[in-house]
PDB file of C-alpha atoms in Angstrom:
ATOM      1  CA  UNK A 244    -133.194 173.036 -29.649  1.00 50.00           C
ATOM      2  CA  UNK A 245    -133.825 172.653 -25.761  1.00 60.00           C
ATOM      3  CA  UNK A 246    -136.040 170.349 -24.599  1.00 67.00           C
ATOM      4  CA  UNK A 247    -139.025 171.415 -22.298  1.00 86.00           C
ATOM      5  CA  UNK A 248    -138.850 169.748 -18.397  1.00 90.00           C
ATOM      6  CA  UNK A 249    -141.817 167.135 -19.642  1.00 93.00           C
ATOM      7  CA  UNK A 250    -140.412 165.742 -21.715  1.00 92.00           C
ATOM      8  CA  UNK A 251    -136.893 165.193 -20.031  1.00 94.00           C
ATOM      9  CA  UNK A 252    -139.096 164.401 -16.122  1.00 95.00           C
ATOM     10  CA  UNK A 253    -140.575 161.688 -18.944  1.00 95.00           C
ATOM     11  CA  UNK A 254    -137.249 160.272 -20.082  1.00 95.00           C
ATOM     12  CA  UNK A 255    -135.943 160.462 -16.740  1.00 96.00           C
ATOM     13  CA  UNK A 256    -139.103 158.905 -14.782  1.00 97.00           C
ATOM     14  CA  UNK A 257    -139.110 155.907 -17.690  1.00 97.00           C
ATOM     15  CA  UNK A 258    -135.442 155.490 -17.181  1.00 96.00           C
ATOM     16  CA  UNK A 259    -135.849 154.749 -13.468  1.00 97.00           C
ATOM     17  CA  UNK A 260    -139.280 152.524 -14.469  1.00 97.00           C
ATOM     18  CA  UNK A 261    -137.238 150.382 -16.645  1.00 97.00           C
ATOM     19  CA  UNK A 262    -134.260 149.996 -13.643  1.00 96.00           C
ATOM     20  CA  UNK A 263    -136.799 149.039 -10.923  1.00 96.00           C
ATOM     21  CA  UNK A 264    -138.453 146.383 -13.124  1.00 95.00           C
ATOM     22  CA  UNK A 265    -134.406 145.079 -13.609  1.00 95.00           C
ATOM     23  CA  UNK A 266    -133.877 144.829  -9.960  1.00 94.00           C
ATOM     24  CA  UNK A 267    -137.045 143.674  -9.330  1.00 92.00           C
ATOM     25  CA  UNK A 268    -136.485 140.670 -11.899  1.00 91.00           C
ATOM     26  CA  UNK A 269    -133.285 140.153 -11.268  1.00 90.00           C
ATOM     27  CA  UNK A 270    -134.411 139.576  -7.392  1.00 89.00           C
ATOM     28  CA  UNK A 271    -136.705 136.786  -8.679  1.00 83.00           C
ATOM     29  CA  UNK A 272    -134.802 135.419 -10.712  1.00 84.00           C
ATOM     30  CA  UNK A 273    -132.577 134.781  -7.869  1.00 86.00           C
ATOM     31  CA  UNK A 274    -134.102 131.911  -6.221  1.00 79.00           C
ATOM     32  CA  UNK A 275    -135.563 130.214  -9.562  1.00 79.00           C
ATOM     33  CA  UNK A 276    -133.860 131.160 -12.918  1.00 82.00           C
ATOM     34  CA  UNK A 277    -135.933 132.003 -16.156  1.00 80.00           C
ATOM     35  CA  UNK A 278    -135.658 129.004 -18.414  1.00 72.00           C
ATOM     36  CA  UNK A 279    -135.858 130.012 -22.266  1.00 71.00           C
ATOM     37  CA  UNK A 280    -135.882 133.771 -21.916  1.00 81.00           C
ATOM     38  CA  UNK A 281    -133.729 135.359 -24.962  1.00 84.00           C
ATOM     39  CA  UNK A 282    -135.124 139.010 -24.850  1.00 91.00           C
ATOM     40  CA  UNK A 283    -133.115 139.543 -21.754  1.00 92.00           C
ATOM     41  CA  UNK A 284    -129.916 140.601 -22.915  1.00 92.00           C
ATOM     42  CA  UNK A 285    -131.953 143.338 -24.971  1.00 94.00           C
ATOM     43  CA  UNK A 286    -133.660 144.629 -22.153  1.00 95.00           C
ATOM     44  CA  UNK A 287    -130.480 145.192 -20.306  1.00 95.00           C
ATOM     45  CA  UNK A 288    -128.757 146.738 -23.918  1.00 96.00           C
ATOM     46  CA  UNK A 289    -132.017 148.837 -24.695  1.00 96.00           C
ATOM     47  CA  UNK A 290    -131.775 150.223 -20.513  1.00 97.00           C
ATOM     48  CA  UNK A 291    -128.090 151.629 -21.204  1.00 97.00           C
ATOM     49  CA  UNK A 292    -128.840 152.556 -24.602  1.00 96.00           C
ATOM     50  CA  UNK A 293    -131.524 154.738 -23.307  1.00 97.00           C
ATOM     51  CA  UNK A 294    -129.143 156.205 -20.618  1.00 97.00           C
ATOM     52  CA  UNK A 295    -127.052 157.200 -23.272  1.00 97.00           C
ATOM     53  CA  UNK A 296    -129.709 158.996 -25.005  1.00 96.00           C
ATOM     54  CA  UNK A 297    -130.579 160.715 -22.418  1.00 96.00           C
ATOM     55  CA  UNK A 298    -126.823 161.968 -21.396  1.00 96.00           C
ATOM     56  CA  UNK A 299    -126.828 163.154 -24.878  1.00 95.00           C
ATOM     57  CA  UNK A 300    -130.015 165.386 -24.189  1.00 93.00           C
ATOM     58  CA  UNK A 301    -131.902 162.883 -27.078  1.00 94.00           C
ATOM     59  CA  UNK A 302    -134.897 162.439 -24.501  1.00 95.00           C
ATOM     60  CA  UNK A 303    -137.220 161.201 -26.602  1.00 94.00           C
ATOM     61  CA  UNK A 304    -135.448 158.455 -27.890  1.00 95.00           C
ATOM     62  CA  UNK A 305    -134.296 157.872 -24.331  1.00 96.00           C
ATOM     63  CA  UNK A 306    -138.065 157.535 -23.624  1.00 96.00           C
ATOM     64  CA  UNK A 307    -138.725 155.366 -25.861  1.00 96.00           C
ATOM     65  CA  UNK A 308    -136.060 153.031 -25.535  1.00 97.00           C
ATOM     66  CA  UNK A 309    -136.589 152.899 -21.795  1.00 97.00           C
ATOM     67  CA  UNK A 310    -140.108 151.830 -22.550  1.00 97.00           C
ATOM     68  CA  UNK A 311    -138.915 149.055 -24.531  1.00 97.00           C
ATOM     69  CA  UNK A 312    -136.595 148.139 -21.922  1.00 97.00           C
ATOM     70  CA  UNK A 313    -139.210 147.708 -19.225  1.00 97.00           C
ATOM     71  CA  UNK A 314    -142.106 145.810 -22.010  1.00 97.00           C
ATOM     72  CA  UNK A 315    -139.270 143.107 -22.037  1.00 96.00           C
ATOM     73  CA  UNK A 316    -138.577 143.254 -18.242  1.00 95.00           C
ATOM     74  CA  UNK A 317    -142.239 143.231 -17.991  1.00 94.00           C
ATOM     75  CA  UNK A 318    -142.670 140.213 -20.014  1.00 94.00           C
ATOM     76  CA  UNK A 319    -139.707 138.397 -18.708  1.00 92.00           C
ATOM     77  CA  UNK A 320    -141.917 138.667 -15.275  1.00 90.00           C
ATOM     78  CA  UNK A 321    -144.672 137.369 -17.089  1.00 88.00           C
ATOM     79  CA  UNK A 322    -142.658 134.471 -18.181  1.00 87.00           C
ATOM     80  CA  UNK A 323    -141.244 133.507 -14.694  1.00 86.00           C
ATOM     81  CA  UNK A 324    -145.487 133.706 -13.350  1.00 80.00           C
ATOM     82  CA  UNK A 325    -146.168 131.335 -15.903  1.00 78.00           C
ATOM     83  CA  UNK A 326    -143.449 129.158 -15.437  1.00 75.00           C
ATOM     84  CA  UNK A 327    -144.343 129.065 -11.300  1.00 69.00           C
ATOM     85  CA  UNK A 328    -148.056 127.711 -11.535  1.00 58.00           C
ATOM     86  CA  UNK A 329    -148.318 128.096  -7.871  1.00 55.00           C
ATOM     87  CA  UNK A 330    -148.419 131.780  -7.847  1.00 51.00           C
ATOM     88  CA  UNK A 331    -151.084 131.347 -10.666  1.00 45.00           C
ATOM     89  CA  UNK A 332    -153.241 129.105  -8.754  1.00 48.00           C
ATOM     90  CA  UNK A 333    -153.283 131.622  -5.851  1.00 46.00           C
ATOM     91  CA  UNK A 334    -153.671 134.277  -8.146  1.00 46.00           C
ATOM     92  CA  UNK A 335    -156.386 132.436 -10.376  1.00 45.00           C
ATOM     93  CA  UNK A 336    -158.946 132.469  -7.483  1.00 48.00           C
ATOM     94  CA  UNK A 337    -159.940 136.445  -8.632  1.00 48.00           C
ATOM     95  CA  UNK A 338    -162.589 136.419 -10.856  1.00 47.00           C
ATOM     96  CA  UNK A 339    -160.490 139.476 -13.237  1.00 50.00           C
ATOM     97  CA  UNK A 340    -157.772 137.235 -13.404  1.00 56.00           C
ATOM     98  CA  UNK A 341    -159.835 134.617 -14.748  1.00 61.00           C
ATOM     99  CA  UNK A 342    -161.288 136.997 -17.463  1.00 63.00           C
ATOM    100  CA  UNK A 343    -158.129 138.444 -17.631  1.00 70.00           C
ATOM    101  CA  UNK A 344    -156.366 134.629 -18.492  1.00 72.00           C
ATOM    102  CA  UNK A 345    -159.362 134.739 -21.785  1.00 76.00           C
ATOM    103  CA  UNK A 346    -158.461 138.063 -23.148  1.00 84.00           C
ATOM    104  CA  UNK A 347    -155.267 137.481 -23.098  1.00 84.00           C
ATOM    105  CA  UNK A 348    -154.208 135.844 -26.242  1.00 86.00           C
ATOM    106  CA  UNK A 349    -157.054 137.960 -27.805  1.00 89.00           C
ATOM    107  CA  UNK A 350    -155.017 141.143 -26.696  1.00 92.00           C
ATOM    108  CA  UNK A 351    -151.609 139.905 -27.226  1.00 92.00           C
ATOM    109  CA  UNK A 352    -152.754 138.935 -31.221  1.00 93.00           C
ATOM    110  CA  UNK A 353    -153.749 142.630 -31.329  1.00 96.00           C
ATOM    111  CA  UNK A 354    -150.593 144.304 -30.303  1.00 96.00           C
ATOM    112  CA  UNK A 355    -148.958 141.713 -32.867  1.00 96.00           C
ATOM    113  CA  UNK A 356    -151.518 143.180 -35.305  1.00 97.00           C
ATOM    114  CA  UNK A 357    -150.579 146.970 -34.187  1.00 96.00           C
ATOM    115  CA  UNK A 358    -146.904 146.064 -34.228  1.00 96.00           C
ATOM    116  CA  UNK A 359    -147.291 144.626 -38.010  1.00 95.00           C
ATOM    117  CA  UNK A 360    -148.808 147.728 -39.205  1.00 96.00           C
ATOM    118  CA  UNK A 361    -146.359 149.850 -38.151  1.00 95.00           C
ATOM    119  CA  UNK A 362    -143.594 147.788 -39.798  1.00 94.00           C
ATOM    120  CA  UNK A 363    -145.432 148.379 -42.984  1.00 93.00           C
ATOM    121  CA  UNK A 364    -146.101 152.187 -42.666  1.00 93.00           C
ATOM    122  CA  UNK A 365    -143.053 153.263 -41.215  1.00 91.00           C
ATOM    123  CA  UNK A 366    -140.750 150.564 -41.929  1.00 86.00           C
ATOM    124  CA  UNK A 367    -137.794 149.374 -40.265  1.00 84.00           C
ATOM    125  CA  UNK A 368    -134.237 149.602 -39.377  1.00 82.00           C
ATOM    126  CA  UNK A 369    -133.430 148.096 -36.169  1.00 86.00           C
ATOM    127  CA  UNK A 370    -133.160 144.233 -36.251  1.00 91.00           C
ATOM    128  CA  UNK A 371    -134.037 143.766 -32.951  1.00 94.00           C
ATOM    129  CA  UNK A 372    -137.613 144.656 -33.875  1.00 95.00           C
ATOM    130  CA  UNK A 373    -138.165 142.094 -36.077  1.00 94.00           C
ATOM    131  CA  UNK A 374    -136.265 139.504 -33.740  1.00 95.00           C
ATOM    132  CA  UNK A 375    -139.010 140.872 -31.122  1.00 95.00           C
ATOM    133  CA  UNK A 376    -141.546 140.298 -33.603  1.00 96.00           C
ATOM    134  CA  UNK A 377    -140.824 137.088 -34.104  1.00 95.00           C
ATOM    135  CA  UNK A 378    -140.232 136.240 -29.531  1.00 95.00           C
ATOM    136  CA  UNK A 379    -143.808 137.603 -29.368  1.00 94.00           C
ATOM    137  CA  UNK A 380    -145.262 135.552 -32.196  1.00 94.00           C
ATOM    138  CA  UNK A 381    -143.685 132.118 -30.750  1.00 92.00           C
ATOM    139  CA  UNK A 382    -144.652 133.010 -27.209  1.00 91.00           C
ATOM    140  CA  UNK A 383    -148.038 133.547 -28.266  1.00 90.00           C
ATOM    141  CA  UNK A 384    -147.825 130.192 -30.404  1.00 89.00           C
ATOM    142  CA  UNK A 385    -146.523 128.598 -27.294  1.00 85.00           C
ATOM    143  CA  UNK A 386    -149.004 129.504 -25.115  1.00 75.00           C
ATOM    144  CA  UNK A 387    -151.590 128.303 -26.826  1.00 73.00           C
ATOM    145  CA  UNK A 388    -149.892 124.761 -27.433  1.00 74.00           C
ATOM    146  CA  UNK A 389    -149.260 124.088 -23.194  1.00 60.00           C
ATOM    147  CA  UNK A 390    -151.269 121.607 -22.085  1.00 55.00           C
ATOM    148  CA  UNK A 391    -154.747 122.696 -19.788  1.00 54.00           C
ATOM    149  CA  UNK A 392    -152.842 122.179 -16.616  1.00 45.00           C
ATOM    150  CA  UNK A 393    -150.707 125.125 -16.965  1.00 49.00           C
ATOM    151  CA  UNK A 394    -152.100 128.388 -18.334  1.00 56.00           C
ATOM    152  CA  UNK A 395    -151.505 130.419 -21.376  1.00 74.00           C
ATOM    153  CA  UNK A 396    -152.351 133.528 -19.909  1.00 81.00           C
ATOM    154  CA  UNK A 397    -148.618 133.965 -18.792  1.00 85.00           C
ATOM    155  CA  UNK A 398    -147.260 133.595 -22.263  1.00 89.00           C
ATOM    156  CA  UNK A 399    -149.779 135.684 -23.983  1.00 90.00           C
ATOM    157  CA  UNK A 400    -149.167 138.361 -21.374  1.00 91.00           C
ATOM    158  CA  UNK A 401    -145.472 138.019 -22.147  1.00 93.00           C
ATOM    159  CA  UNK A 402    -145.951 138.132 -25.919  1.00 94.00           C
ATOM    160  CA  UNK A 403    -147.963 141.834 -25.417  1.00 95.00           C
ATOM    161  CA  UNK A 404    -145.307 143.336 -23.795  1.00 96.00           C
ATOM    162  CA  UNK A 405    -142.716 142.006 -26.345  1.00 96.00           C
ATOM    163  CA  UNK A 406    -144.582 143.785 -28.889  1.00 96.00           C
ATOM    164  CA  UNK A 407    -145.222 146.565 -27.245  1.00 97.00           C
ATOM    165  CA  UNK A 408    -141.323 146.836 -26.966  1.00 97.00           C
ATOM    166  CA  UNK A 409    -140.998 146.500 -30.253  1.00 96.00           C
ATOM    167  CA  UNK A 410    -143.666 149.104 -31.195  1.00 96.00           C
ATOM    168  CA  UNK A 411    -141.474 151.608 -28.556  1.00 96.00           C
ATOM    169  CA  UNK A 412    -138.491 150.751 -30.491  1.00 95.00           C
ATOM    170  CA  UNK A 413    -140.170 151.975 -33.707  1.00 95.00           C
ATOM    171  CA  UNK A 414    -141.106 154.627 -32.395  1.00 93.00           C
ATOM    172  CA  UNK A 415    -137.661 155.585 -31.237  1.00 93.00           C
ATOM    173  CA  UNK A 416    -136.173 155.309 -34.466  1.00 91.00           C
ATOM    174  CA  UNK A 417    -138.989 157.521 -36.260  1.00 89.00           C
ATOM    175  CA  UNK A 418    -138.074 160.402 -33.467  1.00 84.00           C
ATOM    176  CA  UNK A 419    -142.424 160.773 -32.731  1.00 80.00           C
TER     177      UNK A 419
END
């Protein structure tokens, strides 16, 4: 069974995805550490799991699980603009970030929807997706508790990308 060059330039280019969005987080990070951030240390297990996959010509998986990786990286950013409501109120001047900040609980409930679905119809039997499932639901429950001073749309932006992880990881274990 060989694999055609898509699919492994795929694996390879969402391996390298998933990387830059570590560096790139773990560069922020730097000066001001995440406070609260649990999904971290299975972003960073998810990135070499993937580049283990992908040694072991399994490039699909390693595509998937890459994905995942860089959701939770993703999110994690999400988390640390949220938690920084100066680069918000810079940000917040744009008139799509404003629209943006009132879909975004909307969207995030959505990919929580998708995410359940798929649990039903395929099942599941990697814990970390339901521990995901359960990051995204309270970050989307915490957003939406903050007081109007500091915005939600950070935590509903960071509870998407949790669930999209956790849809990837599905997806990894089906093999499609």
């Amino acid at each position: 069974l060989t694999a055609d060059f898509r699919e492994v330039e795929k694996a390879a280019k969402n391996i390298e995805k998933a990387t830059r969005k570590a560096y790139q987080l773990e560069y922020l990070t730097q000066a001001r550490p995440l406070a609260d951030v649990t999904f971290l240390a299975t972003a960073r297990t998810l990135l070499e799991e993937a580049q283990t996959e992908f040694a072991a010509q399994r490039y699909f998986v390693a595509k998937e699980k890459a994905k995942a990786a860089e959701k939770l990286y993703k999110a994690a950013e999400k988390l640390y603009e949220a938690q920084a409501p100066a680069l918000l109120a810079i940000a917040g001047e744009r008139d799509e970030l404003r629209r943006s900040a009132l879909e975004a609980p909307y969207k995030a409930q959505e990919e929580l929807y998708k995410l359940e679905r798929e649990l039903e119809y395929y099942g599941n039997d990697d814990n970390r997706v339901l521990e995901l499932q359960s990051v995204a639901q309270a970050l989307l429950a915490r957003g939406q508790e903050t007081n109007p001073q500091v915005p939600a749309y950070g935590y509903a932006e960071a509870a998407k990308e949790v669930a999209k992880a956790a849809r990837h990881l599905i997806a990894a274990a089906r093999g499609f």
